[in-house]
Coordinates of C-alpha atoms and ligand atoms in Angstrom, one line a residue:
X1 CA 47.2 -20.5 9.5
X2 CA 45.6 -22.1 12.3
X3 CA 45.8 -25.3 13.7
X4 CA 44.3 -27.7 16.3
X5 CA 44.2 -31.3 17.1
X6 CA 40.8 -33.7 17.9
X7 CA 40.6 -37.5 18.3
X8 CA 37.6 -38.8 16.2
X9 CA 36.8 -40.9 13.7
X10 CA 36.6 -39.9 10.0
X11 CA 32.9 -40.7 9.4
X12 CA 32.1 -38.1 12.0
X13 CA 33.6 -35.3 11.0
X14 CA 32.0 -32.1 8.9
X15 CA 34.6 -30.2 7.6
X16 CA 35.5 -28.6 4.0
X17 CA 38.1 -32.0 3.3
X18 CA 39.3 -35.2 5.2
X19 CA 42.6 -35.6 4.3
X20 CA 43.1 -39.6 4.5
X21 CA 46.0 -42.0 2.9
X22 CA 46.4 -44.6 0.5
X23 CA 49.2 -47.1 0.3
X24 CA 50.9 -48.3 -2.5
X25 CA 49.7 -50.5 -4.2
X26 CA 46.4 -49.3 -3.9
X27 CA 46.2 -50.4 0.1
X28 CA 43.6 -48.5 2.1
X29 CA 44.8 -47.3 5.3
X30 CA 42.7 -48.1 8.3
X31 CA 40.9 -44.0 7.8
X32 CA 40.5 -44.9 4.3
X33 CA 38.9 -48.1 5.2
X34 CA 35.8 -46.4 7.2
X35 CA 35.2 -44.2 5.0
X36 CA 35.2 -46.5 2.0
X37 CA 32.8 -48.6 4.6
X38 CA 30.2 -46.4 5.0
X39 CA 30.2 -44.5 1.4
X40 CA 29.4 -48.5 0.5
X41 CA 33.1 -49.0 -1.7
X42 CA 32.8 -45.7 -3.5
X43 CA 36.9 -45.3 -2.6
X44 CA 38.1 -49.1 -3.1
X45 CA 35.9 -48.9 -6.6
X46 CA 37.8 -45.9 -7.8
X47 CA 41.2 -47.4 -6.5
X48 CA 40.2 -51.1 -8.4
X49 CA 39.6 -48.5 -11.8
X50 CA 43.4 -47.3 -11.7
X51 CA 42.9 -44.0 -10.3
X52 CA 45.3 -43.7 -7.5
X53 CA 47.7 -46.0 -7.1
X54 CA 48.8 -44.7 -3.6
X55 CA 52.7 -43.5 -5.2
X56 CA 54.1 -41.0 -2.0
X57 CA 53.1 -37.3 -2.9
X58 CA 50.0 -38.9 -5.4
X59 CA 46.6 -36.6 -4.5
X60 CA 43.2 -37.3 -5.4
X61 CA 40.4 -35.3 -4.8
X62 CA 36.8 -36.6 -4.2
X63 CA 33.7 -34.6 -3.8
X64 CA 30.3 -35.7 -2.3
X65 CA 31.6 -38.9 -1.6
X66 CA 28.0 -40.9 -0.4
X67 CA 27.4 -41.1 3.2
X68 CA 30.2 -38.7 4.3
X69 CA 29.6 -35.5 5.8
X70 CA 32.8 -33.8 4.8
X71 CA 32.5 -31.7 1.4
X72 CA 35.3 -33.3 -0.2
X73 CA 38.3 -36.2 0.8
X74 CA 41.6 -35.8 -0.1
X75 CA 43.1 -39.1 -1.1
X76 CA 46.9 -38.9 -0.7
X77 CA 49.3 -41.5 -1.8
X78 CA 51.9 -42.5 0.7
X79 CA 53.9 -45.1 -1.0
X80 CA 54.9 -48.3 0.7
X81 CA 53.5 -48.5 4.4
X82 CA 56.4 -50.2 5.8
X83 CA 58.5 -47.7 4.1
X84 CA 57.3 -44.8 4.7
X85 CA 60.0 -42.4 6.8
X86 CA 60.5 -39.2 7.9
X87 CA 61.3 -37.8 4.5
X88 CA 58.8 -39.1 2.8
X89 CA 56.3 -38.3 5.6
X90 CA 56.7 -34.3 5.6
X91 CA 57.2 -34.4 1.7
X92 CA 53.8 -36.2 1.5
X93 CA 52.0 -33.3 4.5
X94 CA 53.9 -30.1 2.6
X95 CA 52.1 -31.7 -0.8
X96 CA 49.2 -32.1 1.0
X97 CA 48.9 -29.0 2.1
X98 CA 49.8 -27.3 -1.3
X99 CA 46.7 -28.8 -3.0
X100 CA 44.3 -27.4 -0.5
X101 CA 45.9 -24.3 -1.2
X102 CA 44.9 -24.5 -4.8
X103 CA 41.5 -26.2 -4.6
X104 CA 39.7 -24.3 -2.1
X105 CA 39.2 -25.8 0.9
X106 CA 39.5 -23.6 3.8
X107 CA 39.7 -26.0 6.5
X108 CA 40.9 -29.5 6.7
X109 CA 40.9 -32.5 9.0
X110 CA 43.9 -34.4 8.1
X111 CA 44.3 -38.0 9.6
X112 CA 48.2 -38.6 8.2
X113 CA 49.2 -38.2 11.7
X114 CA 47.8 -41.3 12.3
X115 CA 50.2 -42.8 9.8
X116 CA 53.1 -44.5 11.1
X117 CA 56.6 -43.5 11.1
X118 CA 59.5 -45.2 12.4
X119 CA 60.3 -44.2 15.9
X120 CA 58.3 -41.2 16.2
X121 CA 55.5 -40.3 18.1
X122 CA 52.9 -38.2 17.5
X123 CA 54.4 -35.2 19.3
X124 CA 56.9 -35.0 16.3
X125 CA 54.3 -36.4 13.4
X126 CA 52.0 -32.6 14.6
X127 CA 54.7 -30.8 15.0
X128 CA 56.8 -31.8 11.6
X129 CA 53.2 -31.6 10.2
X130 CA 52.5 -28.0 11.6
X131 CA 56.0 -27.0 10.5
X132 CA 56.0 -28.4 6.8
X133 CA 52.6 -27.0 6.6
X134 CA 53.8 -23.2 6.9
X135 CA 57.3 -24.1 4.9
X136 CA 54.9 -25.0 2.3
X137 CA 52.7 -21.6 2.0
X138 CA 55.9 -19.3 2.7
X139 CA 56.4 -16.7 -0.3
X140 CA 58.8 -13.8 -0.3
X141 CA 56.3 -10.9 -1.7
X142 CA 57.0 -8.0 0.2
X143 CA 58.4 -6.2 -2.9
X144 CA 56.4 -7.4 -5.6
X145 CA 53.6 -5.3 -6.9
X146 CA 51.1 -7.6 -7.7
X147 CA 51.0 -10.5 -5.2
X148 CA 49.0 -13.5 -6.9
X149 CA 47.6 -14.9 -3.8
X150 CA 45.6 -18.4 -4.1
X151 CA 42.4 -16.7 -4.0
X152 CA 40.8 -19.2 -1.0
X153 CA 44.1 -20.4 1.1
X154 CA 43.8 -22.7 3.6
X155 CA 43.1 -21.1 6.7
X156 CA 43.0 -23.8 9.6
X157 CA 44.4 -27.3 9.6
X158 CA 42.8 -29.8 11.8
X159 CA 45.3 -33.2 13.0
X160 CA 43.5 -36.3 14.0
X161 CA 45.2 -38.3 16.4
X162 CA 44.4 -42.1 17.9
X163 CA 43.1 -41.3 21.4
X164 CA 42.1 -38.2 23.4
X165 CA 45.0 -38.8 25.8
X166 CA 47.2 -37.6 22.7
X167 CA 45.5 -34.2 22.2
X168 CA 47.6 -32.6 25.3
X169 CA 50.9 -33.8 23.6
X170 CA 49.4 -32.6 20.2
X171 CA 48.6 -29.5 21.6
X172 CA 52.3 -28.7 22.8
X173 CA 53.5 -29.8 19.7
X174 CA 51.6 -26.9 17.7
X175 CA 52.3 -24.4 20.3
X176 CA 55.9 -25.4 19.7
X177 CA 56.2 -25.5 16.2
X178 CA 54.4 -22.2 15.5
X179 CA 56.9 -20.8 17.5
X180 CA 59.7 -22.3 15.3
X181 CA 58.1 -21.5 12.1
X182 CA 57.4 -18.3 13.3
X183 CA 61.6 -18.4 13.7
X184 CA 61.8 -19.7 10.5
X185 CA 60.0 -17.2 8.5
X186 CA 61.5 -14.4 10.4
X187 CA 64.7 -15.8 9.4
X188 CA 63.7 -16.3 5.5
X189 CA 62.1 -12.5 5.5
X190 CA 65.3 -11.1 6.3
X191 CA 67.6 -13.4 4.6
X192 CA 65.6 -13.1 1.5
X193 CA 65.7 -9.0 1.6
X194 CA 68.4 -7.8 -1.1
X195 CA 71.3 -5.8 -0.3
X196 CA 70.1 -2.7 -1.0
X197 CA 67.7 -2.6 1.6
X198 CA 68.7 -5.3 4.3
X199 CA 71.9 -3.9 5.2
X200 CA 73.9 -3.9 9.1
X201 CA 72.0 -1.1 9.8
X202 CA 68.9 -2.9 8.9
X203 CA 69.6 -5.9 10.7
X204 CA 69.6 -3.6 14.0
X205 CA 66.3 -2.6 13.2
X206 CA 65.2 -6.0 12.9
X207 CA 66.4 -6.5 16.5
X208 CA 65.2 -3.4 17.6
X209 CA 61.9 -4.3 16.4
X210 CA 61.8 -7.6 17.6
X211 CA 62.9 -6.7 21.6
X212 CA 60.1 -4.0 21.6
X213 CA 57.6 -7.5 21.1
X214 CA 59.2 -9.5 24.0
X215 CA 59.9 -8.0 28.1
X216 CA 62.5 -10.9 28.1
X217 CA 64.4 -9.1 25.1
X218 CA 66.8 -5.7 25.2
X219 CA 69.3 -5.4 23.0
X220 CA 73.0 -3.0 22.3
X221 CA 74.3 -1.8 19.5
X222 CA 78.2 -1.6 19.0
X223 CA 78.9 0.6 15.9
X224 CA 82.0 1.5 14.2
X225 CA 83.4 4.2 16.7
X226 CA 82.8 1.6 19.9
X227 CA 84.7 -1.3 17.7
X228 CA 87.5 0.6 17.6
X229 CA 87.9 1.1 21.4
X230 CA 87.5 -2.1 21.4
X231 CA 90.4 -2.8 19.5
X232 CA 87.8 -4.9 17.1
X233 CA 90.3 -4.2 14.1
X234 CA 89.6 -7.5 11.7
X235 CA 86.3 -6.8 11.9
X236 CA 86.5 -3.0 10.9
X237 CA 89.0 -4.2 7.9
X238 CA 86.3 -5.9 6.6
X239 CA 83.9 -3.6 6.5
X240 CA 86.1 -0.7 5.3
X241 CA 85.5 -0.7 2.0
X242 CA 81.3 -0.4 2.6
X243 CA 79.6 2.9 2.8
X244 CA 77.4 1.3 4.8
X245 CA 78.6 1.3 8.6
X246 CA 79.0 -2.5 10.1
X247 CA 77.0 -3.1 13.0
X248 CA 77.0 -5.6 15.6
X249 CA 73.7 -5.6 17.5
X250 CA 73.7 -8.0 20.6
X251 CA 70.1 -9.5 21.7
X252 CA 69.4 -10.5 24.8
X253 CA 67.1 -13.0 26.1
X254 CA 66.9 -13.1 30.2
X255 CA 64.9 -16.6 30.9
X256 CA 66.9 -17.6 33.6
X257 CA 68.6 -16.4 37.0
X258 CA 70.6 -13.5 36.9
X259 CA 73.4 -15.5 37.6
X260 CA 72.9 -18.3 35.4
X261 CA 76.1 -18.4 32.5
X262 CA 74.4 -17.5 29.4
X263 CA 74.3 -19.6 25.9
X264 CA 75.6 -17.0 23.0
X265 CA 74.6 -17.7 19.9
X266 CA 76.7 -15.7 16.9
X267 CA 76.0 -15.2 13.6
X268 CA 77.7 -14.4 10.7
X269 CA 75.8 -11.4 9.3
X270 CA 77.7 -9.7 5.8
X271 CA 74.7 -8.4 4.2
X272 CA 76.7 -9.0 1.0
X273 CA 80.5 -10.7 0.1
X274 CA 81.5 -9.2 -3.1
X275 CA 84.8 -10.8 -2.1
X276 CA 85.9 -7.4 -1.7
X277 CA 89.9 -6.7 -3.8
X278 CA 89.7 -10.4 -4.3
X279 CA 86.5 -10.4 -5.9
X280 CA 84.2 -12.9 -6.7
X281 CA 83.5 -14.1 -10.4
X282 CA 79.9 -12.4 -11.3
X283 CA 77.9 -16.1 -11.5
X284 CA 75.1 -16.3 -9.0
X285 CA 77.0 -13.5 -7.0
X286 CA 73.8 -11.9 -6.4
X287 CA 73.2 -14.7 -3.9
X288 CA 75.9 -13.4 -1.8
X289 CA 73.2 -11.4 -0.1
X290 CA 72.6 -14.8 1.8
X291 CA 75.9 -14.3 3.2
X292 CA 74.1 -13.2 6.5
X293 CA 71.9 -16.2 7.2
X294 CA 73.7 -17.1 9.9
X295 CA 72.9 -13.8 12.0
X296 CA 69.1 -14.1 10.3
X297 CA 68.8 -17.4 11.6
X298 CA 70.2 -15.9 15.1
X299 CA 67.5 -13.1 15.3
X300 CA 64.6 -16.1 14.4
X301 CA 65.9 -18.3 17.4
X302 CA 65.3 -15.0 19.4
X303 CA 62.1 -14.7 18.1
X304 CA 61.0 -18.3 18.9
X305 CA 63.2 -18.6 22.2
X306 CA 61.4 -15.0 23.2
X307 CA 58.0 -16.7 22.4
X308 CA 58.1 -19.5 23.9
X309 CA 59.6 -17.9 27.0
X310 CA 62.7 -20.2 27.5
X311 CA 63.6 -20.5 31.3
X312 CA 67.2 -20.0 29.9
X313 CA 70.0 -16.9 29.5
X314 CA 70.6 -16.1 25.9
X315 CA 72.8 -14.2 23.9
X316 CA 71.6 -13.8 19.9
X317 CA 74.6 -11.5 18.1
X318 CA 74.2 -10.1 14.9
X319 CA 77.2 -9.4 13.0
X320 CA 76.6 -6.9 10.6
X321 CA 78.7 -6.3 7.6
X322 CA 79.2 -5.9 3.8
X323 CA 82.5 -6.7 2.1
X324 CA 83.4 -4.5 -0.6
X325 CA 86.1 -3.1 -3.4
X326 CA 87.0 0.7 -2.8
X327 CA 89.9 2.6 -2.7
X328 CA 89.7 1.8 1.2
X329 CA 89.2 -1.3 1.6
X330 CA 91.3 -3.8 3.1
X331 CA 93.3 -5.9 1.0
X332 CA 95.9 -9.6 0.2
X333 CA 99.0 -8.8 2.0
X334 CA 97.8 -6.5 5.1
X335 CA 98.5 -7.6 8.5
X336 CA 95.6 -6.5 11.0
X337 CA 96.0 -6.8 14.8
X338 CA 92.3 -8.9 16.3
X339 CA 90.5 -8.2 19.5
X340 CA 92.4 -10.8 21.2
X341 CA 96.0 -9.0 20.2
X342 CA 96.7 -12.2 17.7
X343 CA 98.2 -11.0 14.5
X344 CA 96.8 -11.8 11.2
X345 CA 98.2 -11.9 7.4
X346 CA 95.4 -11.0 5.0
X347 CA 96.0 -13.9 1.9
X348 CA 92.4 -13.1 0.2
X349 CA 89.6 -10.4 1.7
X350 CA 86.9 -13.2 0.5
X351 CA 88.0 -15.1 3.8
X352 CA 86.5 -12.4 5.2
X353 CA 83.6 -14.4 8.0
X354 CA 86.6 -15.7 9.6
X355 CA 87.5 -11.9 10.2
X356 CA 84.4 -10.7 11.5
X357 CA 83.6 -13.8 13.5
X358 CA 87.1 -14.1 15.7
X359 CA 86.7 -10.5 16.8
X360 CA 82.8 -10.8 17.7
X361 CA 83.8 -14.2 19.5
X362 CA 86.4 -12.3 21.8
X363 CA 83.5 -10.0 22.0
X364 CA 81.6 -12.6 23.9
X365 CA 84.3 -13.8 26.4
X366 CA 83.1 -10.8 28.2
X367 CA 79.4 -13.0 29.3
X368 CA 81.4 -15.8 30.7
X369 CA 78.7 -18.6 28.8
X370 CA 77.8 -21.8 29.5
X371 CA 78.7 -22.5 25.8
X372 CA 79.2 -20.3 22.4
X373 CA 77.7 -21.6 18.8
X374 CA 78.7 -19.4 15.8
X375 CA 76.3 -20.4 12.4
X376 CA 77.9 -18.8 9.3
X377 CA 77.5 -19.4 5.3
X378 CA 81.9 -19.6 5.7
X379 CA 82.8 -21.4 3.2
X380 CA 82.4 -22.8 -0.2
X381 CA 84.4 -26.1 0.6
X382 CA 81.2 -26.9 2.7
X383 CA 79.0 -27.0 -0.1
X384 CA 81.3 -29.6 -1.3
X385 CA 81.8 -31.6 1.1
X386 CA 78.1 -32.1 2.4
X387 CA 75.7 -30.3 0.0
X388 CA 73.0 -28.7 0.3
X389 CA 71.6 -31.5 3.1
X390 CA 73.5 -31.1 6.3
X391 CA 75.1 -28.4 8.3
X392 CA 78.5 -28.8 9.2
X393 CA 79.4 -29.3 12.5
X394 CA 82.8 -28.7 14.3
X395 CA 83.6 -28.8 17.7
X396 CA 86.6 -29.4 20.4
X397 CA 83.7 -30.3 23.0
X398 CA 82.6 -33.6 22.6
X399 CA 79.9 -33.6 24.7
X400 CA 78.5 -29.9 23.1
X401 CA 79.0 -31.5 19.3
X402 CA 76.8 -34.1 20.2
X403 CA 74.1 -31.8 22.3
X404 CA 74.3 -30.1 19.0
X405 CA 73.8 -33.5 17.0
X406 CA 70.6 -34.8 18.9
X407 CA 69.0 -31.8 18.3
X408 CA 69.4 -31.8 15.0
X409 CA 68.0 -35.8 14.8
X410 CA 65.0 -34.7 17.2
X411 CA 64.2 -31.8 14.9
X412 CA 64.7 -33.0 11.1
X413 CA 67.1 -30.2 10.3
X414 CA 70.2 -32.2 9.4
X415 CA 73.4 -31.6 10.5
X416 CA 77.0 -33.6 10.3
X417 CA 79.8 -33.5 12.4
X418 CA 83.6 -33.0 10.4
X419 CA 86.7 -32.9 12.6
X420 CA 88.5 -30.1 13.9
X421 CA 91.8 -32.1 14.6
X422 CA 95.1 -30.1 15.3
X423 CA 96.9 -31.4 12.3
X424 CA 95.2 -28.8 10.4
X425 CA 96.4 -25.8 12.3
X426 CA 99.6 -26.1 10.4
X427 CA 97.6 -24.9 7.1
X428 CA 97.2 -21.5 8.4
X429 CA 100.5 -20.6 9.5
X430 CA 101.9 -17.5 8.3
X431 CA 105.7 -16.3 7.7
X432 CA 104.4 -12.6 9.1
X433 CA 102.0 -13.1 11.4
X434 CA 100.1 -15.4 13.7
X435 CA 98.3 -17.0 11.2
X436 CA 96.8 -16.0 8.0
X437 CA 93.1 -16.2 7.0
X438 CA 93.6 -18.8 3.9
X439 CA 93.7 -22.4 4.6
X440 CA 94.7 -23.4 1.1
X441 CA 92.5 -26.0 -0.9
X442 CA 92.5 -29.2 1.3
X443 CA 89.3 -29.3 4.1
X444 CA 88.5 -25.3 3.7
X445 CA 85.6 -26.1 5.9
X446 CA 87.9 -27.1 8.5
X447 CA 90.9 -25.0 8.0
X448 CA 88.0 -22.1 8.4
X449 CA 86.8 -24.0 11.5
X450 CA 90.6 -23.7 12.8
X451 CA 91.2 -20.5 12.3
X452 CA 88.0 -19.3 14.2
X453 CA 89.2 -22.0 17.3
X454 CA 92.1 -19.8 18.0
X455 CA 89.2 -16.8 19.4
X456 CA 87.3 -19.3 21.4
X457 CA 89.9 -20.9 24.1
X458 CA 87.8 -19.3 26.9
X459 CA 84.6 -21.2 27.0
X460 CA 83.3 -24.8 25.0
X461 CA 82.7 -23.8 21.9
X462 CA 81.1 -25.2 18.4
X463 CA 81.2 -23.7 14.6
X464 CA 78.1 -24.6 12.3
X465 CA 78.8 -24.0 8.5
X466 CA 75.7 -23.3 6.7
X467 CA 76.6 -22.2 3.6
X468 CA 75.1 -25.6 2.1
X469 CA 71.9 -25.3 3.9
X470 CA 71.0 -21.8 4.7
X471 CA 69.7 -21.4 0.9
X472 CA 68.4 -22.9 -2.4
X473 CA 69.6 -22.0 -5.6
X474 CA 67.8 -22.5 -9.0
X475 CA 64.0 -21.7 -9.5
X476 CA 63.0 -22.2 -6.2
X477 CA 65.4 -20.0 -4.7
X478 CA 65.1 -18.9 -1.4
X479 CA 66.3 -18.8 2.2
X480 CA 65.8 -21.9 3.7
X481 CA 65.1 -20.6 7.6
X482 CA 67.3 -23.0 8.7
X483 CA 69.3 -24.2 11.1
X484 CA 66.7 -22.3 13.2
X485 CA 64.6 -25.3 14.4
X486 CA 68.0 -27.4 15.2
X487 CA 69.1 -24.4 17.6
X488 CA 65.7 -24.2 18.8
X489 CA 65.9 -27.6 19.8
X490 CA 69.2 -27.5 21.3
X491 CA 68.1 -24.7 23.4
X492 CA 65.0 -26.3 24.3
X493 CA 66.8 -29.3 25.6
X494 CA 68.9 -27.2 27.5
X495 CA 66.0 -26.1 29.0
X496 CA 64.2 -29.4 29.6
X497 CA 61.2 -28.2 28.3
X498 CA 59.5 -31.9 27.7
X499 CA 56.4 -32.5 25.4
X500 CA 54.3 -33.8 28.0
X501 CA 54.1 -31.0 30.6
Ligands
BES601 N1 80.5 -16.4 2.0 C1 81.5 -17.1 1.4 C2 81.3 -18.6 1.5 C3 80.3 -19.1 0.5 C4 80.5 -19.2 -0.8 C5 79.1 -19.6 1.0 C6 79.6 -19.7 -1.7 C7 78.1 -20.2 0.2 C8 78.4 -20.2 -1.2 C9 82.8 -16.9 2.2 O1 83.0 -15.6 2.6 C10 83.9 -17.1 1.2 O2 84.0 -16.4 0.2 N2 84.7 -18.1 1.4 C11 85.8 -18.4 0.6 C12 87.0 -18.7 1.4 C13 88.3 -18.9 0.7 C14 88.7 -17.6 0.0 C15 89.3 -19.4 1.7 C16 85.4 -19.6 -0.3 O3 84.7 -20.5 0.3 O4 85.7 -19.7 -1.4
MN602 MN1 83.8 -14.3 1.2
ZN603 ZN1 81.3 -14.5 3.1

């Protein structure tokens, strides 16, 4: 879809829909109000008759409304002005732009960027607009045979902003948000691929792919036989039981000086976690292909940071895996030897992120970074704790967790901090080794968090858990995309790239 932003008023403008809101109850905005000026009360008559009552997410659509140029105006309900926030606000522009979808309009001028939410600007109101708009005609088609397209999608999107000195900032903001939705989608593609086809040999191909788009990008492979040099043996456990070979493909972006300490990013990639000898029951266990959502959402920051040419050193690793039963497979009771020599007892092989992740994180030590973020669906216990609403967060760097935090506010993809406090080591000590991978019941999230703290004591260091967000279950199932536009954020920050340039 395309999109642009102009500064004029609604009277003016000849397009296939004006896309203008109503308040609850029944409350024109100002837009509404000119138009309903010059069509002579035509709107305010229908609003007096009970036809919208201005509810968030209400639509009405108005043909040949007199005196306007535009073929049709899309009424849409916004609830209470003075309540009206940042949920409500991209629930109301994804609803919006779902009905064009479906009743033919090819192009729209949309004034709800003139509405206003609470302490944002309208930098964020185009580029949460831009954003919901292509979350909102996102489907997962590739292997269907029949595709059931709307038959006239909307093809460009038009926001109307106060004054001309806006449209610059406007204009950033859709150059910036394409390049996270374009993330976003990359990540949902792969993450929404079964198992049988998007597998740690896949995901390289992703990566190979994607580096042959960007100069800034090249990328290594470490397979099975360099692992082992490596002394990468957790990792290998996991993946013993797999036919297919576990991968770890290693992006890299170079933005910045040859000198400057890059930021590694690290995702948990297990294209699917049977559970392995401690197997998991069979409900929903299909959506244990979403187990590598982490590493997907990895490869769609590389995408965006590549696209948007980020004067900054990055790392993106893929950790590719799948965790299966077999005669060979790794099992409760074995003690393996990590990358970093620290011994571990094996208490269930469905801990098995924990595995993967400590020996890619040693992996890293090796690019001295500025700072190291892991994003993996880890545990179960996080779905509990937050939901499906917020990523966890957990960090021993203050001031990374809350780098980590502001990005997350600044970008509407919600994230929560839990601690990662000492007191819980003790829940993964083991009788025969170092530690064990099982944290018992109590904080799993953390206990997980923990055990992955004991690879990282070279460099400042945070763990997201997205096992609550990275997915939805039910009949809208699907990869979410996310926490790709936090991380995009964060790494925009980093790179002071400011709206206004
Ligand atoms: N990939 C799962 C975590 C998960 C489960 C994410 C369900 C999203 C939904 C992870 O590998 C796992 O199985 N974790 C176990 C850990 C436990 C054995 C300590 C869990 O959460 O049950
Ligand atoms: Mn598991
Ligand atoms: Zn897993």
């Amino acid at each position: 879809m395309e999109f642009g932003v102009k500064s004029g008023s609604p009277e003016k403008q000849r397009s296939a829909c004006i896309v203008v809101g109503v308040f609850e109850p029944r409350r024109l905005s100002t837009v509404a109000e000119q138009l309903d000026t010059i069509s002579e009360g035509y709107i305010s008559n229908l609003l007096r008759r009970g036809d919208l009552e201005g509810k968030a997410g209400q639509m009405l659509l108005l043909h040949h409304v007199p005196n306007v140029l535009s073929e049709r105006v899309l009424l849409v309900g916004c609830g209470k002005e003075r309540e009206l926030n940042e949920r409500q606000y991209k629930q109301i522009v994804a609803k919006t732009i779902q009905t064009l979808n479906e009743t033919g309009s090819m192009e729209a001028v949309s004034f709800l960027t003139e509405l206003h939410v609470k302490g944002r600007d309208s930098y964020w109101k185009v580029r949460q607009a831009v954003e919901a708009a292509s979350e909102s005609v996102y489907s997962f088609l590739q292997l269907k045979t029949k595709k059931g397209e709307p038959r006239r999608p909307l093809r460009k999107m038009v926001f109307n902003l106060p004054t001309r000195k806006d449209l610059p900032l406007g204009e950033r903001a859709i150059v910036h948000a394409q390049a996270i939705s374009k993330g976003v989608t990359v990540a949902k593609d792969v993450s929404n691929m079964p198992p049988n086809i998007c597998n740690p040999l896949y995901l390289n191909q992703q990566a190979a792919e994607l580096v042959e788009s960007y100069p800034s990008l090249s990328l290594d492979t470490v397979g099975e036989a360099q692992m082992e040099e490596l002394g990468m043996h957790t990792y290998l456990a996991v993946g013993r039981g797999s036919e297919n070979e576990s991968i770890m493909s290693v992006i890299h972006h170079k933005g910045g000086n040859a000198d400057d300490a890059p930021v590694v990013l690290v995702g948990k990639g297990l294209t699917f976690d049977s559970g392995g000898i401690s197997i998991k029951p069979g409900e929903a266990m299909d959506e244990m292909k979403y187990d590598m959502c982490g590493a997907a959402s990895v490869l769609g920051v590389m995408h965006t940071v590549a696209e948007l040419n980020l004067p900054l050193n990055i790392i993106g690793i893929i950790a590719g895996c799948e965790n299966m039963p077999d005669a060979n497979a790794y099992r409760p009771g074995d003690i393996l030897t990590t990358m970093s020599g620290q011994t571990v007892e094996v208490l269930n092989t469905d801990a098995e992120g924990r595995l993967v992740l400590c020996d890619a994180l040693t992996y890293v030590e090796r690019f001295d970074p500025d700072c190291v973020i892991d994003i993996a669906t880890l545990t179960g216990a996080c779905v509990i704790a937050l939901g499906k609403h917020a990523t966890a967060v957990l960090s021993q760097h203050n001031p990374l967790a809350h780098e980590i935090i502001n990005a997350s506010e600044q970008s509407a993809d919600k994230a929560w901090r839990l601690p990662l406090w000492d007191e819980y080591q003790d829940q993964i000590e083991s009788p025969f080794a170092d530690m064990s991978n099982l944290g018992g019941r109590p904080a799993g999230t953390i206990t997980a968090a923990c055990f992955l703290s004991r690879f990282t004591r070279k460099y400042n260091w945070a763990h997201l858990d997205i096992a609550g967000t990275a997915w939805v279950s039910g009949a809208n199932k699907g990869a979410t995309g996310r926490p790709v536009p936090m991380l995009t954020q964060f790494l925009m920050n980093k790179a002071n790239v400011s709206i206004d340039e």
